[in-house]
Coordinates of C-alpha atoms in Angstrom, one line a residue:
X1 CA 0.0 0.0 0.0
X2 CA 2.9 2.2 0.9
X3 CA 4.9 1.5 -1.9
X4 CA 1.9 2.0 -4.4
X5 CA 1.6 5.2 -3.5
X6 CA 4.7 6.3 -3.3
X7 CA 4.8 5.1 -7.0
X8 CA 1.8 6.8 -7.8
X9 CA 3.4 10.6 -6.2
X10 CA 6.1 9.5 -8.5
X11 CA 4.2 9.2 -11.3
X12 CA 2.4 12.3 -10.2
X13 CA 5.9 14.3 -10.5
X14 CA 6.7 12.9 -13.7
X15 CA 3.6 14.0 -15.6
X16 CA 3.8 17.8 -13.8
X17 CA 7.3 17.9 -15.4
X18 CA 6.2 16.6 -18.4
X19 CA 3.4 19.3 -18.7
X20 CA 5.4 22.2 -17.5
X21 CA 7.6 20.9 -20.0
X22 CA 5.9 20.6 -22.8
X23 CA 4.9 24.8 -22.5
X24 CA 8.6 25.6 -23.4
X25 CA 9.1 22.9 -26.2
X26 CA 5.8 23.0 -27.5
X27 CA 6.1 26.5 -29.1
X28 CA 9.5 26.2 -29.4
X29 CA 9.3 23.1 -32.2
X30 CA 5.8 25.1 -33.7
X31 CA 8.1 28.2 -34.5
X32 CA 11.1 25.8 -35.9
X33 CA 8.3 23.8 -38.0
X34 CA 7.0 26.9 -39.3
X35 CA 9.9 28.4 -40.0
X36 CA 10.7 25.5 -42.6
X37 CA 7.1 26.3 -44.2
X38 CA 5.9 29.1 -46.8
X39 CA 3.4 31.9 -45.5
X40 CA 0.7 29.7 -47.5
X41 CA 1.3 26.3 -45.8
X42 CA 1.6 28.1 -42.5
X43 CA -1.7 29.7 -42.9
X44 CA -3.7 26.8 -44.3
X45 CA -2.3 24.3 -42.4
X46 CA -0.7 25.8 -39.3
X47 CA 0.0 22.4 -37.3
X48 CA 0.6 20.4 -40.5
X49 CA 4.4 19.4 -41.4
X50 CA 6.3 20.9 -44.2
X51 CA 5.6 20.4 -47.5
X52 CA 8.1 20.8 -49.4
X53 CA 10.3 22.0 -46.9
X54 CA 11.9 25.5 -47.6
X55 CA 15.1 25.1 -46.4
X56 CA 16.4 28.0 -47.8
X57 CA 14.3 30.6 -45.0
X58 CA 17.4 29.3 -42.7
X59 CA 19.9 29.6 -45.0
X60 CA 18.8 32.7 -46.6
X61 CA 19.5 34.5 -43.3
X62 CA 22.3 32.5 -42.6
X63 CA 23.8 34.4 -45.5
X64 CA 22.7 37.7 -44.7
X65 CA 25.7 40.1 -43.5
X66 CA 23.1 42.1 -40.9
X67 CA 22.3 38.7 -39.1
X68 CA 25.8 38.3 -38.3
X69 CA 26.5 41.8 -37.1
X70 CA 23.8 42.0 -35.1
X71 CA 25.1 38.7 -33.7
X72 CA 28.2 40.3 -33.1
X73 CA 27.0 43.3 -31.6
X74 CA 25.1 41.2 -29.0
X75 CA 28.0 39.1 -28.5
X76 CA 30.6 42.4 -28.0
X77 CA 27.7 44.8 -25.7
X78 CA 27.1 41.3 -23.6
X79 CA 30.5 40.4 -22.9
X80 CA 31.7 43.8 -22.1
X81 CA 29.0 44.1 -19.8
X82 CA 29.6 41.4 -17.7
X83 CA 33.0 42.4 -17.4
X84 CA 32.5 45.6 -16.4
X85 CA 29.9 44.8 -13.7
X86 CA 31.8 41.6 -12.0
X87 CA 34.9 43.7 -12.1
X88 CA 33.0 46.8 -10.3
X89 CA 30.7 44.7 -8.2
X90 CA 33.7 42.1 -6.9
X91 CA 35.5 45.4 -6.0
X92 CA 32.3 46.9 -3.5
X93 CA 31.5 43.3 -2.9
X94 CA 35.2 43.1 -1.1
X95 CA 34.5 46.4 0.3
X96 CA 30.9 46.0 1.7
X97 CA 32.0 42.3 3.3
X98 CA 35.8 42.5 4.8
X99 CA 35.6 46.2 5.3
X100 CA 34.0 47.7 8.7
X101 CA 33.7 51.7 8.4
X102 CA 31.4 53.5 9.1
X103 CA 27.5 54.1 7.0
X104 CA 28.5 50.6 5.9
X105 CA 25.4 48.9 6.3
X106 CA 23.7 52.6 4.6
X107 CA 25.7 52.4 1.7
X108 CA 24.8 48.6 0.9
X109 CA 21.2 49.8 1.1
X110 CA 21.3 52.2 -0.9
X111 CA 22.5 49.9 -3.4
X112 CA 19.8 47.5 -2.7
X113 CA 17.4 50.1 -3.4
X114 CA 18.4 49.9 -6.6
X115 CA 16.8 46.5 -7.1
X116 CA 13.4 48.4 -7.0
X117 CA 14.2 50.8 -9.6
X118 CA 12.4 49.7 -12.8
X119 CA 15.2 50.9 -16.1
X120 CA 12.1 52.6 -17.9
X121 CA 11.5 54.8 -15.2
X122 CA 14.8 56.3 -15.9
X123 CA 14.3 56.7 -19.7
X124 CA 14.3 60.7 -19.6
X125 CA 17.0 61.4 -18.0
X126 CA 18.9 58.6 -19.1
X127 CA 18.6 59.6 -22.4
X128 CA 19.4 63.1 -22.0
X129 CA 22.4 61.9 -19.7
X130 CA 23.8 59.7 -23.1
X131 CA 22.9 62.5 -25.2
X132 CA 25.1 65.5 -23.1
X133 CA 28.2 63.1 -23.1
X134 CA 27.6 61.9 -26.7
X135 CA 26.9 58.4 -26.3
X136 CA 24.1 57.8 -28.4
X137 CA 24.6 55.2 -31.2
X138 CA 27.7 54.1 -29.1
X139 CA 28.2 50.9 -27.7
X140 CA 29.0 52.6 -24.7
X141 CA 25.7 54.0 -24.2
X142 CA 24.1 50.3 -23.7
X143 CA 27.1 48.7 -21.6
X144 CA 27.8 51.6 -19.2
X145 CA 23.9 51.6 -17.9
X146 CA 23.4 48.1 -18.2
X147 CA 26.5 47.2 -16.1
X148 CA 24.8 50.2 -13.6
X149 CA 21.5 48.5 -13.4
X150 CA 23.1 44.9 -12.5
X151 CA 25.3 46.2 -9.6
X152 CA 22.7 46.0 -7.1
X153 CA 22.0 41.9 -7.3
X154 CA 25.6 41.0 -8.4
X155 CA 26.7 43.2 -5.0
X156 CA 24.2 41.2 -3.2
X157 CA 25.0 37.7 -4.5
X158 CA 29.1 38.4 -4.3
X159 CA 28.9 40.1 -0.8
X160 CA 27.0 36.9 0.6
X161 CA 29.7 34.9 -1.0
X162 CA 32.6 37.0 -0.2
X163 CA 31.4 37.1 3.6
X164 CA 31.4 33.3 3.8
X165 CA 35.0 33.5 3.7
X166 CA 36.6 32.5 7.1
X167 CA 38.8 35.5 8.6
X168 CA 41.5 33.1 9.9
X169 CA 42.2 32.9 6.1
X170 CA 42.8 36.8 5.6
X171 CA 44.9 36.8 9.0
X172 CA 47.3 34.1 7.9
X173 CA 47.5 35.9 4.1
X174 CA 48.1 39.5 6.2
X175 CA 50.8 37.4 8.4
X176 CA 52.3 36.0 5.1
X177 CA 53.2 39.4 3.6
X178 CA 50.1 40.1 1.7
X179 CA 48.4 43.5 1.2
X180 CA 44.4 43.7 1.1
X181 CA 44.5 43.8 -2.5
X182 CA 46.8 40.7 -2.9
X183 CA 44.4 38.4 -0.6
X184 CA 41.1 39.5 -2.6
X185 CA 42.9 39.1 -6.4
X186 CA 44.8 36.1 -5.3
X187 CA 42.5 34.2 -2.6
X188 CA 39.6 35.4 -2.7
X189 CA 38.7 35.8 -6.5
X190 CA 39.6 32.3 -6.9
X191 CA 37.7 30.7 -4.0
X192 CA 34.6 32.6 -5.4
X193 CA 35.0 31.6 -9.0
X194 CA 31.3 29.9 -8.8
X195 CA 29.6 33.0 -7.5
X196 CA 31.9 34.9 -10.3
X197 CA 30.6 32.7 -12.7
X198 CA 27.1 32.9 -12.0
X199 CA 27.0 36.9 -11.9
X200 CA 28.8 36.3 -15.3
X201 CA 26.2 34.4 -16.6
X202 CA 23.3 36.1 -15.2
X203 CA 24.5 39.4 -16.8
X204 CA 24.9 37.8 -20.2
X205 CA 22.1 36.8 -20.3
X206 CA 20.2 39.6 -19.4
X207 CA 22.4 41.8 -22.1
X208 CA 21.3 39.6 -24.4
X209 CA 17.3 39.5 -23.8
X210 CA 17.5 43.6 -23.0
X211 CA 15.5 44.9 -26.4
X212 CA 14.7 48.5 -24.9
X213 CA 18.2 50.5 -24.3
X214 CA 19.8 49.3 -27.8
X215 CA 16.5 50.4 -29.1
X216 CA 16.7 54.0 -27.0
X217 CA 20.2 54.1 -27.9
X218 CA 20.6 53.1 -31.4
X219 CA 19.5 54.5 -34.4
X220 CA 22.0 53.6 -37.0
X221 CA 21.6 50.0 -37.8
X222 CA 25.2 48.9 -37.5
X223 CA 25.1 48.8 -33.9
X224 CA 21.6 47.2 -33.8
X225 CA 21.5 43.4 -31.3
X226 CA 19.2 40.7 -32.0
X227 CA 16.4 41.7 -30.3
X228 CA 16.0 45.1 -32.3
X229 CA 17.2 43.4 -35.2
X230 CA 14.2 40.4 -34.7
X231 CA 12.0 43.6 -34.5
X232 CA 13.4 45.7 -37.3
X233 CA 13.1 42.1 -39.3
X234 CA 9.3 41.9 -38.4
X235 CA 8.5 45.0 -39.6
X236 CA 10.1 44.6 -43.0
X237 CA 8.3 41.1 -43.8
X238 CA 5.4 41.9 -41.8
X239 CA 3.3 39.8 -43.8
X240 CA 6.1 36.7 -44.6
X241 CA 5.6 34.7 -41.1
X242 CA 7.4 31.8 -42.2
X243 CA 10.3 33.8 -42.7
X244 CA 9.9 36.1 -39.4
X245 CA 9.8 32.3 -38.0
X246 CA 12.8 31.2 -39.3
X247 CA 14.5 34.6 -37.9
X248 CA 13.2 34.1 -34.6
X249 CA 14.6 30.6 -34.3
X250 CA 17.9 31.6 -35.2
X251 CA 18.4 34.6 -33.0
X252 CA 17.6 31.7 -30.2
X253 CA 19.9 29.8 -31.4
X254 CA 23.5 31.3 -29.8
X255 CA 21.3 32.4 -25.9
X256 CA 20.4 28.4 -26.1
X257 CA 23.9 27.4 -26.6
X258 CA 25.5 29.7 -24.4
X259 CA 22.9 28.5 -21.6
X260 CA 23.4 24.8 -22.4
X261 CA 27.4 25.7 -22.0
X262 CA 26.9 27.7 -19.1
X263 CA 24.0 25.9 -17.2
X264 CA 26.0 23.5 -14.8
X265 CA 28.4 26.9 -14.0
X266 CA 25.1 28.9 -13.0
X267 CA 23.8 26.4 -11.4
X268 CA 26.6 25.2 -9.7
X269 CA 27.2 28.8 -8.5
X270 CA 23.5 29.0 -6.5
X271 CA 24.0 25.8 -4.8
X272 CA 27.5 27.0 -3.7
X273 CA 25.8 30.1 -2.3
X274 CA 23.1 28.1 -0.8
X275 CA 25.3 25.5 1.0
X276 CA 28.3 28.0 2.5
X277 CA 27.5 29.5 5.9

């Protein structure tokens, strides 16, 4: 009796995953299908397969020189941001957890705060900010307030980590000859290479996804990412789905490799976190 329903909660569990499941790769294969398809097929038989098969909506974009800029752009604005705000936030991180002076716990607030700051609230005078110091249709424009908007949570996930550390450790580094700024590039950066690595990815990612401050920013299309270039692409075959469709898939296509690289780092990272102290 026990056993049977223990098998049947297991069975239970399965199907929920199964379902939950099946609402991310459900539309994900529809919008693949359809991108093989012609606007015709897709609207007389949306759920039917191909037929033929028009292979060449994938490899007409493939071959199109503003897909793989706007790849690069993405690639180039993402990795610079992460860079930027692990190398800033590991800094105050260091600061905020091995440092006692005084408005400490003020300071860290105040950048807490920031967590509850919605980015279009600060359209205006953000964009009158990147206009006064020339930044518009710069890279710069996008990386330097993205990087500002992700401090808050990559302060809050490092300082955790970085607090974690045991202070015998720092004592016997200070005994051994080394400064404050040797023991946090040369101990403790490396002990918190999982939190560092999840930050990384988290900020990627969201550099990636982030449509509305290349749109604010950019108006010549050579800096345009993916996500204004998926939009820019919609409006210029508004009435060719199967093609929007194909675009769609592709620009998927690197943030689903990059998170199948990345996902044991990321998730590695959070059970680290979890588990110390």
């Amino acid at each position: 009796m026990i056993a049977s329903g223990r098998r049947l909660r297991g069975l239970s569990r399965h199907a929920l995953v199964w379902i939950l499941g099946s609402f991310i790769v459900v539309p994900l294969l529809y919008a693949v299908l359809s991108g093989f398809k012609t606007t015709g097929d897709l609207t007389g038989s949306p759920f039917g397969l191909p037929s033929p098969w028009q292979v060449s909506n994938y490899t007409g974009i493939l071959g199109s020189g503003d897909f793989w800029r706007q790849v690069g752009n993405s690639v180039m604005i993402a990795t610079a941001t992460a860079l930027l705000t692990v190398a800033v936030s590991a800094l105050a991180a260091f600061a905020f957890a091995r440092y006692a002076f005084r408005g400490r716990e003020a300071f860290f607030t105040l950048f807490a705060v920031g967590l509850m700051f919605p980015p279009a609230v600060a359209v205006l005078p953000l964009f009158v900010l990147l206009r006064t110091f020339g930044l518009l249709d710069n890279p710069l424009g996008v990386i330097l307030p993205q990087a500002a908007f992700a401090l808050p949570m990559t302060i809050i996930i490092l300082r955790a980590f970085f607090r974690t550390i045991p202070g015998d450790l720092e004592e016997a580094a200070t005994i051994d000859g080394c400064s404050r700024f040797a023991f946090f590039w040369r101990v403790l950066l490396p002990m918190a290479r999982p939190a560092i690595g999840t930050v990384s990815v988290l900020a990627i990612v969201t550099s990636w996804n982030n449509f509305f401050l290349p749109l604010l920013v950019f108006t010549n299309p050579r800096w345009h990412t993916i996500p204004v270039g998926i939009q820019q692409f919609q409006g210029q075959y508004s009435t060719n789905y199967a093609l929007v469709f194909a675009y769609i898939v592709l620009a998927m296509i690197p943030a689903l490799a990059f998170y199948a690289v990345a996902e044991r780092q990321l998730i590695g990272g959070l059970t680290a976190g979890a588990t110390k102290g």
